[in-house]
Coordinates of C-alpha atoms in Angstrom, one line a residue:
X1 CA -22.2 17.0 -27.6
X2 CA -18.8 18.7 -27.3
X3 CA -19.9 20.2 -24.1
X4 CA -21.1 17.2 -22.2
X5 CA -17.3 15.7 -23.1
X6 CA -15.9 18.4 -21.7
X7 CA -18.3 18.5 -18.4
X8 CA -17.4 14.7 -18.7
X9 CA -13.6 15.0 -18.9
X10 CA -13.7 18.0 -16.2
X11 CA -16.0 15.6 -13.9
X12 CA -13.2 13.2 -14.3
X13 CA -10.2 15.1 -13.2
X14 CA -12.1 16.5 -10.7
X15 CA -13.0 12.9 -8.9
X16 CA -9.1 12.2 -9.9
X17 CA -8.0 15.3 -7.9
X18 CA -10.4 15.2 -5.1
X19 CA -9.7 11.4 -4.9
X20 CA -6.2 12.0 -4.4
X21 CA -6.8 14.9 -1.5
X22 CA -9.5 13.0 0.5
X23 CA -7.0 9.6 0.1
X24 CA -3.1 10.0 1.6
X25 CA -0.6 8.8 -0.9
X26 CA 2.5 6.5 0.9
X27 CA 4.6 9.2 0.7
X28 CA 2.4 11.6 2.5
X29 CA 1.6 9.1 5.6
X30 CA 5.8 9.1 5.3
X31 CA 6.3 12.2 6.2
X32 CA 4.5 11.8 9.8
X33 CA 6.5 8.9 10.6
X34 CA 9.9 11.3 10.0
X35 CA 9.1 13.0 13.1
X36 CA 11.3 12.7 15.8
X37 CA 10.8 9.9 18.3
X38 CA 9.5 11.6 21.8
X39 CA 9.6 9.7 24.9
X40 CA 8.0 10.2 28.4
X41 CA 8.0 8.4 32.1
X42 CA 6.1 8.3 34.7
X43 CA 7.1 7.2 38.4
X44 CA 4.0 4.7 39.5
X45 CA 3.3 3.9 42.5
X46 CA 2.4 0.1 42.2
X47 CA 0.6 -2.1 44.7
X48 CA 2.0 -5.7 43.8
X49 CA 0.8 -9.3 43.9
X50 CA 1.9 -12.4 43.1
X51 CA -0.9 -15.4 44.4
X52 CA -0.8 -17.1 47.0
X53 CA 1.5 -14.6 49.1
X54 CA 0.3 -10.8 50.2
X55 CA 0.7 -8.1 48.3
X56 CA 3.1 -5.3 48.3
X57 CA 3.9 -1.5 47.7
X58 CA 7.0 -0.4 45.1
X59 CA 7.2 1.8 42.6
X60 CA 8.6 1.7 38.7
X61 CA 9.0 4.6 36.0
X62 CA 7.3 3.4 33.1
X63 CA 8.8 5.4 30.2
X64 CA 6.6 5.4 26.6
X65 CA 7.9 6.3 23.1
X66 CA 6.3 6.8 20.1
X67 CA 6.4 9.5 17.2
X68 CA 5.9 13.0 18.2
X69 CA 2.8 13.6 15.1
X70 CA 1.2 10.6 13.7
X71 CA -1.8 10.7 11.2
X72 CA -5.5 9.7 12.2
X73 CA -6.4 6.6 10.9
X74 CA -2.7 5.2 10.0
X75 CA -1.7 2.7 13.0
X76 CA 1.7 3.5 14.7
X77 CA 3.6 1.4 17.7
X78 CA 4.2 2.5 21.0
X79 CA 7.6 1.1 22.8
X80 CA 7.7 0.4 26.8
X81 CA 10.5 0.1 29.3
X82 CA 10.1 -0.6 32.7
X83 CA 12.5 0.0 35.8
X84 CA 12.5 -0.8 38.7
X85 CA 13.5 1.4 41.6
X86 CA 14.5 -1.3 44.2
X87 CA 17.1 -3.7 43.3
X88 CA 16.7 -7.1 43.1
X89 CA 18.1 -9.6 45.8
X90 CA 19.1 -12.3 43.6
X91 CA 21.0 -12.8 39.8
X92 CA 18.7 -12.4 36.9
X93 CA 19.3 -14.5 33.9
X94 CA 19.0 -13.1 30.7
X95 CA 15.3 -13.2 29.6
X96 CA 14.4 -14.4 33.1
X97 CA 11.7 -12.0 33.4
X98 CA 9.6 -11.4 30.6
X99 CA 5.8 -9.1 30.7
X100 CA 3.4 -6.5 30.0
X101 CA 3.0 -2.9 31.0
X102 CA -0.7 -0.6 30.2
X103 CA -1.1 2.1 28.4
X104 CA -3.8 4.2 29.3
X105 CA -5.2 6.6 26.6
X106 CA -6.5 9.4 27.0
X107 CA -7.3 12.9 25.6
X108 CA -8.2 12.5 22.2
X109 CA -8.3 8.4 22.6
X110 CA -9.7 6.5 25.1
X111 CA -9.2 2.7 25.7
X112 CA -6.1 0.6 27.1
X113 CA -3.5 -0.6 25.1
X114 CA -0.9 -3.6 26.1
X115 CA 3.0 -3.2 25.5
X116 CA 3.8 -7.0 25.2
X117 CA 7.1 -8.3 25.0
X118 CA 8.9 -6.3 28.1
X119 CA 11.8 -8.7 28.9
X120 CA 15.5 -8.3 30.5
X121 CA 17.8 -8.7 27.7
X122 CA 21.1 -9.2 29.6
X123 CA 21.7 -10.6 32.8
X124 CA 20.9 -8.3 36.0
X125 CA 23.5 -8.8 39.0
X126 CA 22.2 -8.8 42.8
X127 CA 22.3 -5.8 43.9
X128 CA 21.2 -3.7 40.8
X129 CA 18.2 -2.4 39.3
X130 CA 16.1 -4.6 36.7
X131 CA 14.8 -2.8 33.6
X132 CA 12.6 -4.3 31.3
X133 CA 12.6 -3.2 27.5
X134 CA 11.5 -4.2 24.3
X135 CA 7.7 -3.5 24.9
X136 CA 5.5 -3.0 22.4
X137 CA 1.9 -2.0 21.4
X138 CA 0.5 -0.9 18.1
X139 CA -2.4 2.5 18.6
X140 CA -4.6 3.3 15.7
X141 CA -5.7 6.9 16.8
X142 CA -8.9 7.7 15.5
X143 CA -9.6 11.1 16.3
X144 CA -7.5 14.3 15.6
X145 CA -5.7 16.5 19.3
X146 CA -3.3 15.7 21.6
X147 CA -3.6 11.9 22.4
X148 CA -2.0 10.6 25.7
X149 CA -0.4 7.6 27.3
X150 CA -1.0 7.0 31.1
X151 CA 0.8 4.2 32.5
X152 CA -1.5 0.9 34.2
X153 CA -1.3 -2.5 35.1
X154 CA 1.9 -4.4 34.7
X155 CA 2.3 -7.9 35.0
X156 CA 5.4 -9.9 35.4
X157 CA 6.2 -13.3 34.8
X158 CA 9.5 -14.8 35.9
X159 CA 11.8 -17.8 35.2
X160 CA 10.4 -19.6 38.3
X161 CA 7.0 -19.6 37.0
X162 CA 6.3 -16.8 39.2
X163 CA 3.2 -14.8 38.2
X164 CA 3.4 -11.0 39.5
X165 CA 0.3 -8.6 38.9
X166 CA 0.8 -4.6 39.6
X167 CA -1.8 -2.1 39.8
X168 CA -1.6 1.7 40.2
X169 CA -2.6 2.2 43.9
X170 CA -2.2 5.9 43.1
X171 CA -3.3 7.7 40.0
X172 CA 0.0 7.5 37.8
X173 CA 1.0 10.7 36.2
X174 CA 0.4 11.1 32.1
X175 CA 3.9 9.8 30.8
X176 CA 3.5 10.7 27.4
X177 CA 1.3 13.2 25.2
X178 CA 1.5 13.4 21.2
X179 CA -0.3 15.1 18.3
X180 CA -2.8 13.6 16.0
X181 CA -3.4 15.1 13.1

């Protein structure tokens, strides 16, 4: 009898122990999200339309962020910014331009994720370049390696109620590339 308590209490602490190594604490998952922010870009070559008129060649540099090591399993957000290389002819409110920009994964992902929320937080003069921030996208990476971000389709709405689709005419370059562990 005293041994099958003690196989009992060992059989216990074991499932206790194992538990807590098959099962990451809060502060464990933490320690991931300490690492340093990286960021990437990637000049894309865009083929643009906005209905009913034709479409159009430019190019952007889509720029990602996210943190340099994230966990499998434990969802993190990937931030956008978009800017143009042209300028604009006319003034840009503030918020006059709000969108989306793809995020292509690859390597140890697959699928598309969309960075909502890309918008012009100040005013943008005649004459200069726009940039869009404040895009965002939350990944849940399910398998461990290097997992990358490859820009896509952006699409543009403006103040005017004009609608502007863009699609890679040429195969963007990877922006970003992180580690899942």
């Amino acid at each position: 009898m005293k041994r099958s308590r003690v196989l009992a209490g060992f059989a216990a602490v074991a499932a206790a122990v194992l538990g807590f190594v098959s099962v990451p604490s809060a502060a464990s998952a933490d320690v991931l999200s300490t690492h340093p922010v990286v960021s990437g870009t990637s000049s894309v070559a865009y083929n643009c339309v906005e209905d009913p008129y034709p479409g159009g060649q430019t190019s952007f540099d889509v720029t990602f962020s996210a943190p340099s090591k994230v966990r499998v399993g434990v969802k993190f957000t990937l931030k956008a910014t978009v800017a143009a290389s042209v300028t604009i002819p006319i003034d840009v409110p503030a918020n006059g331009v709000s969108g989306s920009v793809q995020a292509v994964l690859g390597g140890a992902g697959s699928g598309v994720v969309s960075a909502a929320g890309l918008t012009n937080a100040t005013v943008v003069p005649a004459g200069q370049l726009l940039t869009l921030t404040g895009g965002a996208a939350t990944v849940f990476p399910a398998s461990r390696g290097v997992l990358t971000f490859t820009p896509g389709v952006l699409e543009t709405t403006n103040w005017l109620g004009q609608h502007l689709v863009c699609t890679p005419y040429l195969p963007p370059a990877t922006a970003l590339s992180i580690v899942v562990k």
